[in-house]
Tab-separated table of C-alpha atoms and ligand atoms in Angstrom:
chain	number	residue	atom	x	y	z
A	158	MET	CA	0.168	0.246	0.236
A	159	ASP	CA	0.958	3.550	-1.550
A	160	LYS	CA	2.074	5.290	2.107
A	161	LYS	CA	-0.207	8.970	2.810
A	162	GLN	CA	1.518	11.920	2.654
A	163	ILE	CA	1.480	14.498	4.360
A	164	VAL	CA	3.634	17.544	3.120
A	165	VAL	CA	3.361	20.930	5.081
A	166	LEU	CA	4.038	23.842	3.936
A	167	GLY	CA	6.664	26.690	5.235
A	168	GLY	CA	8.752	25.421	8.979
A	169	GLY	CA	8.033	28.846	10.331
A	170	TYR	CA	6.600	28.952	13.896
A	171	ALA	CA	3.235	26.957	12.157
A	172	GLY	CA	4.889	24.356	10.224
A	173	VAL	CA	7.404	23.212	12.842
A	174	HIS	CA	4.974	22.640	15.321
A	175	ALA	CA	2.489	20.980	13.077
A	176	ALA	CA	5.151	19.231	11.117
A	177	LYS	CA	6.118	18.004	15.312
A	178	THR	CA	2.587	17.724	16.083
A	179	LEU	CA	2.082	14.989	13.183
A	180	HIS	CA	5.110	13.166	13.887
A	181	LYS	CA	3.831	12.347	17.487
A	182	ALA	CA	0.384	11.196	16.203
A	183	PHE	CA	2.431	9.455	13.285
A	184	LYS	CA	5.551	7.640	14.750
A	185	LYS	CA	3.830	4.455	15.660
A	186	HIS	CA	2.514	4.376	11.739
A	187	GLN	CA	6.089	4.963	9.814
A	188	ASP	CA	5.074	2.212	7.319
A	189	LYS	CA	2.039	3.780	6.252
A	190	VAL	CA	1.922	8.234	6.642
A	191	GLU	CA	5.218	10.334	4.874
A	192	ILE	CA	5.596	13.422	6.486
A	193	THR	CA	7.392	15.762	4.337
A	194	LEU	CA	8.678	20.138	5.969
A	195	ILE	CA	8.880	22.448	2.094
A	196	ASP	CA	10.559	25.451	2.746
A	197	LYS	CA	12.891	27.750	0.960
A	198	ASN	CA	15.657	28.027	3.450
A	199	ARG	CA	17.333	25.507	4.996
A	200	HIS	CA	16.823	26.944	8.558
A	201	HIS	CA	13.666	28.058	11.202
A	202	ILE	CA	14.022	31.558	11.885
A	203	LEU	CA	12.686	33.013	15.332
A	204	MET	CA	10.955	35.792	13.548
A	205	THR	CA	9.923	36.499	17.154
A	206	GLU	CA	13.606	37.684	17.950
A	207	LEU	CA	14.470	39.908	14.619
A	208	HIS	CA	14.597	42.650	16.770
A	209	GLU	CA	17.642	41.854	18.437
A	210	VAL	CA	19.213	41.308	15.498
A	211	ALA	CA	18.358	44.338	13.704
A	212	GLY	CA	19.474	46.891	16.944
A	213	ASN	CA	23.266	44.897	16.733
A	214	ARG	CA	21.927	42.361	20.097
A	215	VAL	CA	22.751	39.651	18.456
A	216	GLU	CA	24.273	37.920	16.073
A	217	GLU	CA	22.273	36.144	12.807
A	218	ASP	CA	23.022	33.125	13.623
A	219	SER	CA	22.104	33.237	16.646
A	220	VAL	CA	17.647	33.323	15.186
A	221	LYS	CA	18.735	30.288	13.260
A	222	ILE	CA	18.458	26.603	13.602
A	223	SER	CA	18.779	24.009	10.528
A	224	PHE	CA	15.469	22.189	10.407
A	225	ASP	CA	18.179	18.954	10.321
A	226	ARG	CA	17.919	19.422	13.945
A	227	ILE	CA	14.654	20.199	14.254
A	228	PHE	CA	13.700	16.931	13.089
A	229	SER	CA	16.435	14.450	13.997
A	230	GLY	CA	15.426	11.306	15.194
A	231	LYS	CA	12.123	12.666	14.102
A	232	MET	CA	9.824	10.792	11.190
A	233	VAL	CA	9.822	14.026	9.225
A	234	ASN	CA	11.770	14.809	5.866
A	235	VAL	CA	13.131	18.335	4.962
A	236	VAL	CA	13.023	19.658	1.615
A	237	GLN	CA	14.293	23.486	0.385
A	238	ASP	CA	12.563	24.559	-2.130
A	239	THR	CA	10.591	27.798	-3.070
A	240	ILE	CA	6.798	26.299	-4.509
A	241	VAL	CA	5.380	28.473	-6.640
A	242	ASP	CA	1.725	27.033	-7.102
A	243	ILE	CA	-0.220	24.725	-5.986
A	244	ASP	CA	-2.126	22.011	-8.140
A	245	PHE	CA	-5.356	21.407	-6.189
A	246	LYS	CA	-7.203	18.965	-8.303
A	247	ASN	CA	-3.692	16.874	-8.949
A	248	GLN	CA	-2.908	17.534	-5.049
A	249	ARG	CA	0.539	18.802	-6.465
A	250	LEU	CA	2.307	21.486	-5.701
A	251	LYS	CA	4.920	22.966	-8.290
A	252	GLY	CA	8.256	24.035	-6.540
A	253	GLU	CA	11.518	25.921	-8.443
A	254	ARG	CA	12.920	22.593	-8.495
A	255	ALA	CA	10.825	19.605	-8.227
A	256	SER	CA	7.559	18.961	-7.820
A	257	TYR	CA	5.376	16.788	-5.050
A	258	ALA	CA	2.660	15.151	-4.318
A	259	TYR	CA	0.485	15.350	-1.431
A	260	ASP	CA	-2.965	13.440	0.020
A	261	GLN	CA	-3.506	16.269	2.632
A	262	LEU	CA	-1.343	19.603	2.453
A	263	ILE	CA	-0.689	22.021	5.793
A	264	ILE	CA	-0.327	25.347	4.358
A	265	GLY	CA	2.135	27.544	6.292
A	266	THR	CA	3.136	30.266	4.515
A	267	GLY	CA	3.570	33.133	6.295
A	268	ALA	CA	2.555	36.491	6.150
A	269	THR	CA	4.394	39.714	4.491
A	270	THR	CA	4.317	43.493	5.512
A	271	ALA	CA	1.480	45.578	4.883
A	272	ASP	CA	1.934	49.040	3.914
A	273	PHE	CA	-1.597	50.713	2.849
A	274	ASN	CA	-0.417	51.868	-0.360
A	275	ILE	CA	0.724	54.575	1.757
A	276	PRO	CA	2.996	56.335	-0.924
A	277	GLY	CA	6.558	56.052	-0.634
A	278	VAL	CA	6.507	53.135	2.235
A	279	LYS	CA	7.743	50.538	0.387
A	280	GLU	CA	10.708	52.178	-1.410
A	281	HIS	CA	11.623	54.120	1.160
A	282	ALA	CA	11.367	52.237	4.434
A	283	PHE	CA	12.804	49.624	6.926
A	284	TYR	CA	10.508	45.966	7.160
A	285	LEU	CA	11.113	44.525	9.781
A	286	TRP	CA	9.967	40.558	8.793
A	287	SER	CA	12.273	38.663	7.478
A	288	LEU	CA	15.955	38.136	9.253
A	289	ASP	CA	17.423	40.040	5.562
A	290	ASP	CA	15.564	42.669	6.929
A	291	ALA	CA	17.109	42.616	10.350
A	292	LEU	CA	20.379	42.830	8.823
A	293	ARG	CA	19.259	45.504	6.597
A	294	ILE	CA	18.374	48.289	9.226
A	295	ARG	CA	21.604	46.611	10.800
A	296	CYS	CA	24.064	47.760	8.434
A	297	HIS	CA	22.296	50.173	7.286
A	298	ILE	CA	22.664	51.666	11.337
A	299	GLU	CA	25.627	51.659	11.423
A	300	GLN	CA	26.165	53.038	8.317
A	301	ILE	CA	24.701	56.486	9.226
A	302	VAL	CA	25.738	56.768	11.955
A	303	LYS	CA	29.706	56.337	10.176
A	304	GLU	CA	28.766	59.165	7.996
A	305	ALA	CA	26.471	61.628	10.451
A	306	SER	CA	30.011	61.831	11.730
A	307	ARG	CA	31.197	63.225	9.076
A	308	GLU	CA	29.087	65.578	7.846
A	309	ALA	CA	29.830	68.957	8.374
A	310	ASP	CA	25.781	70.279	7.628
A	311	ALA	CA	23.992	70.181	11.013
A	312	GLY	CA	20.334	69.743	9.268
A	313	LYS	CA	22.255	66.427	7.200
A	314	ARG	CA	23.355	65.841	10.042
A	315	LYS	CA	20.368	66.361	12.385
A	316	GLN	CA	18.832	64.122	9.863
A	317	MET	CA	20.888	61.326	9.834
A	318	LEU	CA	20.979	60.496	13.466
A	319	THR	CA	16.787	60.905	13.568
A	320	PHE	CA	15.709	56.835	14.276
A	321	VAL	CA	11.924	56.465	13.165
A	322	VAL	CA	9.715	53.529	14.014
A	323	ALA	CA	6.205	53.802	12.952
A	324	GLY	CA	4.030	51.562	14.536
A	325	GLY	CA	3.782	51.129	18.418
A	326	GLY	CA	2.489	47.891	18.484
A	327	PHE	CA	5.079	44.547	19.677
A	328	THR	CA	7.272	44.414	16.660
A	329	GLY	CA	7.654	48.616	16.080
A	330	ILE	CA	8.520	49.282	20.303
A	331	GLU	CA	11.194	46.185	21.372
A	332	LEU	CA	12.727	47.904	18.286
A	333	VAL	CA	12.213	50.771	20.004
A	334	GLY	CA	14.186	49.022	23.307
A	335	GLU	CA	15.921	47.695	20.998
A	336	LEU	CA	17.918	51.046	19.775
A	337	ILE	CA	17.401	52.552	23.521
A	338	GLU	CA	20.655	50.363	23.949
A	339	TRP	CA	22.542	49.925	21.805
A	340	LEU	CA	21.878	53.349	19.851
A	341	PRO	CA	24.247	54.946	22.809
A	342	ILE	CA	26.849	53.009	22.195
A	343	LEU	CA	27.287	53.046	18.354
A	344	CYS	CA	27.453	56.928	18.488
A	345	GLU	CA	30.228	56.900	20.934
A	346	GLU	CA	31.948	54.669	19.287
A	347	ASN	CA	31.694	57.079	16.359
A	348	GLY	CA	32.239	59.963	18.864
A	349	ILE	CA	28.657	61.384	18.955
A	350	ASP	CA	27.095	62.390	22.312
A	351	PHE	CA	23.766	60.119	21.326
A	352	LYS	CA	21.507	62.277	24.399
A	353	LYS	CA	22.903	65.435	22.583
A	354	GLU	CA	22.242	64.541	19.335
A	355	GLY	CA	19.682	61.948	18.500
A	356	ARG	CA	16.620	61.318	18.014
A	357	LEU	CA	14.289	57.802	18.519
A	358	ILE	CA	11.069	58.551	17.686
A	359	SER	CA	8.940	56.312	18.341
A	360	VAL	CA	5.883	57.017	15.412
A	361	GLU	CA	1.930	55.627	16.229
A	362	ALA	CA	-1.622	56.413	14.032
A	363	LEU	CA	-3.932	55.618	17.303
A	364	GLY	CA	-4.561	57.653	20.780
A	365	SER	CA	-1.697	55.021	22.289
A	366	ILE	CA	0.822	52.222	21.583
A	367	LEU	CA	0.878	48.701	22.233
A	368	ASN	CA	-2.763	48.883	21.719
A	369	MET	CA	-3.093	45.060	22.959
A	370	LEU	CA	-1.950	45.818	26.085
A	371	PRO	CA	-4.364	46.980	29.506
A	372	GLU	CA	-4.154	49.988	30.550
A	373	LYS	CA	-0.955	49.243	33.551
A	374	PRO	CA	1.552	47.835	31.656
A	375	ARG	CA	0.743	50.076	28.379
A	376	ALA	CA	1.621	53.200	31.059
A	377	LYS	CA	4.397	50.882	32.348
A	378	ALA	CA	6.218	50.956	28.997
A	379	VAL	CA	5.611	54.607	27.885
A	380	LYS	CA	6.741	55.984	31.285
A	381	TYR	CA	10.107	54.148	30.701
A	382	LEU	CA	10.378	54.742	26.506
A	383	GLU	CA	9.264	58.342	27.388
A	384	LYS	CA	12.195	58.200	30.455
A	385	LYS	CA	15.088	57.079	27.928
A	386	GLY	CA	14.700	59.741	26.451
A	387	VAL	CA	11.550	58.358	23.077
A	388	GLU	CA	9.545	60.875	21.326
A	389	ILE	CA	6.499	59.335	21.298
A	390	LYS	CA	3.808	60.610	18.290
A	391	LEU	CA	0.302	59.107	18.570
A	392	ASN	CA	-2.605	59.806	16.706
A	393	SER	CA	-0.011	59.854	13.595
A	394	LEU	CA	-0.931	58.741	10.736
A	395	ILE	CA	1.987	58.563	8.555
A	396	THR	CA	0.386	59.947	4.970
A	397	GLN	CA	3.756	60.325	2.630
A	398	VAL	CA	7.230	58.959	2.970
A	399	ASP	CA	10.113	59.835	1.110
A	400	ALA	CA	14.132	60.014	0.376
A	401	ASP	CA	14.163	62.533	2.971
A	402	GLY	CA	11.471	61.682	5.256
A	403	PHE	CA	7.751	61.529	6.041
A	404	THR	CA	5.239	63.440	6.592
A	405	THR	CA	2.028	63.260	8.635
A	406	LYS	CA	-2.066	63.764	8.110
A	407	ASN	CA	-1.546	66.357	10.942
A	408	GLY	CA	1.513	67.948	8.321
A	409	GLU	CA	4.234	67.281	10.609
A	410	VAL	CA	7.234	66.725	8.795
A	411	ILE	CA	9.688	64.369	9.918
A	412	LYS	CA	13.633	64.318	8.796
A	413	THR	CA	15.209	61.166	8.810
A	414	LYS	CA	16.788	58.441	7.004
A	415	THR	CA	16.134	56.223	8.272
A	416	LEU	CA	12.446	54.852	9.201
A	417	VAL	CA	11.170	51.603	10.288
A	418	TRP	CA	7.617	50.597	9.339
A	419	THR	CA	6.481	47.588	11.459
A	420	CYS	CA	2.190	48.639	10.625
A	421	GLY	CA	1.028	45.124	9.719
A	422	VAL	CA	1.703	42.418	8.336
A	423	ARG	CA	-0.998	41.428	4.990
A	424	GLY	CA	-1.388	37.538	3.889
A	425	THR	CA	1.655	37.107	1.218
A	426	GLU	CA	1.468	37.060	-2.531
A	427	PHE	CA	1.845	32.895	-2.932
A	428	CYS	CA	-1.527	33.164	-0.646
A	429	GLU	CA	-3.540	35.500	-2.551
A	430	LYS	CA	-3.718	34.363	-5.524
A	431	LEU	CA	-4.439	30.398	-5.080
A	432	PRO	CA	-8.457	29.890	-5.220
A	433	LEU	CA	-8.857	28.914	-1.931
A	434	THR	CA	-11.494	31.843	-1.256
B	193	FAD	C1	10.737	41.532	15.318
B	193	FAD	C2	8.921	40.349	15.575
B	193	FAD	C3	8.637	40.270	16.983
B	193	FAD	C4	7.267	39.771	16.900
B	193	FAD	N1	7.388	39.136	18.170
B	193	FAD	C5	6.357	37.990	18.363
B	193	FAD	C6	5.149	38.018	20.049
B	193	FAD	O1	6.244	38.166	21.193
B	193	FAD	N2	4.940	36.529	20.005
B	193	FAD	C7	3.593	36.427	18.687
B	193	FAD	O2	3.067	35.634	18.959
B	193	FAD	N3	4.663	37.294	17.373
B	193	FAD	C8	4.695	38.334	17.543
B	193	FAD	N4	5.364	38.010	15.998
B	193	FAD	C9	4.946	37.307	14.387
B	193	FAD	C10	5.656	35.942	14.781
B	193	FAD	O3	6.989	35.756	14.106
B	193	FAD	C11	4.918	35.676	13.338
B	193	FAD	O4	3.349	35.441	13.983
B	193	FAD	C12	5.189	34.145	12.946
B	193	FAD	O5	6.330	34.157	12.653
B	193	FAD	C13	3.825	33.667	12.134
B	193	FAD	O6	4.537	32.679	11.499
B	193	FAD	P1	3.768	31.313	11.150
B	193	FAD	O7	4.541	30.428	10.479
B	193	FAD	O8	2.828	31.947	10.411
B	193	FAD	O9	4.671	32.190	9.167
B	193	FAD	P2	6.296	32.885	9.552
B	193	FAD	O10	7.375	32.499	10.876
B	193	FAD	O11	6.515	33.200	8.387
B	193	FAD	O12	6.813	31.171	8.014
B	193	FAD	C14	6.729	31.476	6.802
B	193	FAD	C15	8.301	30.188	6.468
B	193	FAD	O13	7.422	29.614	5.564
B	193	FAD	C16	8.492	29.988	4.165
B	193	FAD	N5	7.655	29.772	3.454
B	193	FAD	C17	7.006	31.078	2.598
B	193	FAD	N6	7.127	30.900	1.573
B	193	FAD	C18	6.734	29.497	1.339
B	193	FAD	C19	7.045	29.249	0.035
B	193	FAD	N7	6.298	30.082	-1.499
B	193	FAD	N8	7.976	28.131	-0.642
B	193	FAD	C20	8.371	27.607	0.464
B	193	FAD	N9	8.483	28.244	1.734
B	193	FAD	C21	8.008	29.367	1.546
B	193	FAD	C22	9.389	30.661	5.001
B	193	FAD	O14	10.574	30.331	4.420
B	193	FAD	C23	8.838	30.967	5.966
B	193	FAD	O15	9.971	29.537	6.696
B	193	FAD	C24	7.177	39.352	15.824
B	193	FAD	C25	7.830	39.025	14.863
B	193	FAD	C26	8.149	39.853	14.552
B	193	FAD	C27	9.472	40.089	13.099
């Protein structure tokens, strides 16, 4: 009898959890069931730690765990491939390297950053939703601080030393937390007093940050951020972004070379084009 093929597409938190659960459920039926996890990468990425990479607290290797290690000794085959399409009728996944038959399919391909079609976000803001994004932010901040240290024009220097995180949810505020610690150190290494010259700004469209938290811990977080010199701009929906900064709906213009966009996520283009609805 052919084994039933269960395929888990995506090795993020959802996919890894699903594959481990399936292993537990079917480990005594290995003659009847085969489990395969397909991901475009060889590693599971600890997405919830990415702000620590962006803020130079940890090296990139500390957020990468190889699938071989995760599934060592388990009945889960790991395949590295990027799936480009799914033929639901014939139950086949089409990858860049091969195609894969399945009897049961679990899709866990994650989400992508939402820019809400606000002009300039895609072109000029940094996202924080992948390891590459986190490394890009870290590299940019190191570079811009170095450039600021050589900049004689006061206006340009101020712009270079203004760091903005848009979005007051967990991702944004966790990144702000990292920058509170890293920016003064990095600036000092480059001969700059961040307290005197730098700005760290959290911009939020709604009337408060960390809206998912109850009032008490939220107030505590705000108090901490303000004590550390973070400027919190509430009710400040960003309406337009360009290479020199951004404008809010209140008409405020902030000049910066570093705007990190953590304002929400949506389904991936891959999932959007699947005939699932
Ligand atoms: C800085 C930061 C902090 C966060 N903090 C928290 C937190 O404290 N608490 C919380 O609950 N959430 C937090 N999140 C959100 C959380 O990380 C995500 O909700 C979670 O990663 C989603 O898991 P997932 O498995 O659905 O998708 P992902 O983790 O995005 O995994 C998707 C996987 O699918 C693979 N894949 C995608 N498309 C394909 C394809 N076509 N072919 C092959 N493989 C593909 C990808 O390579 C990836 O491995 C945070 C996110 C960030 C960025």
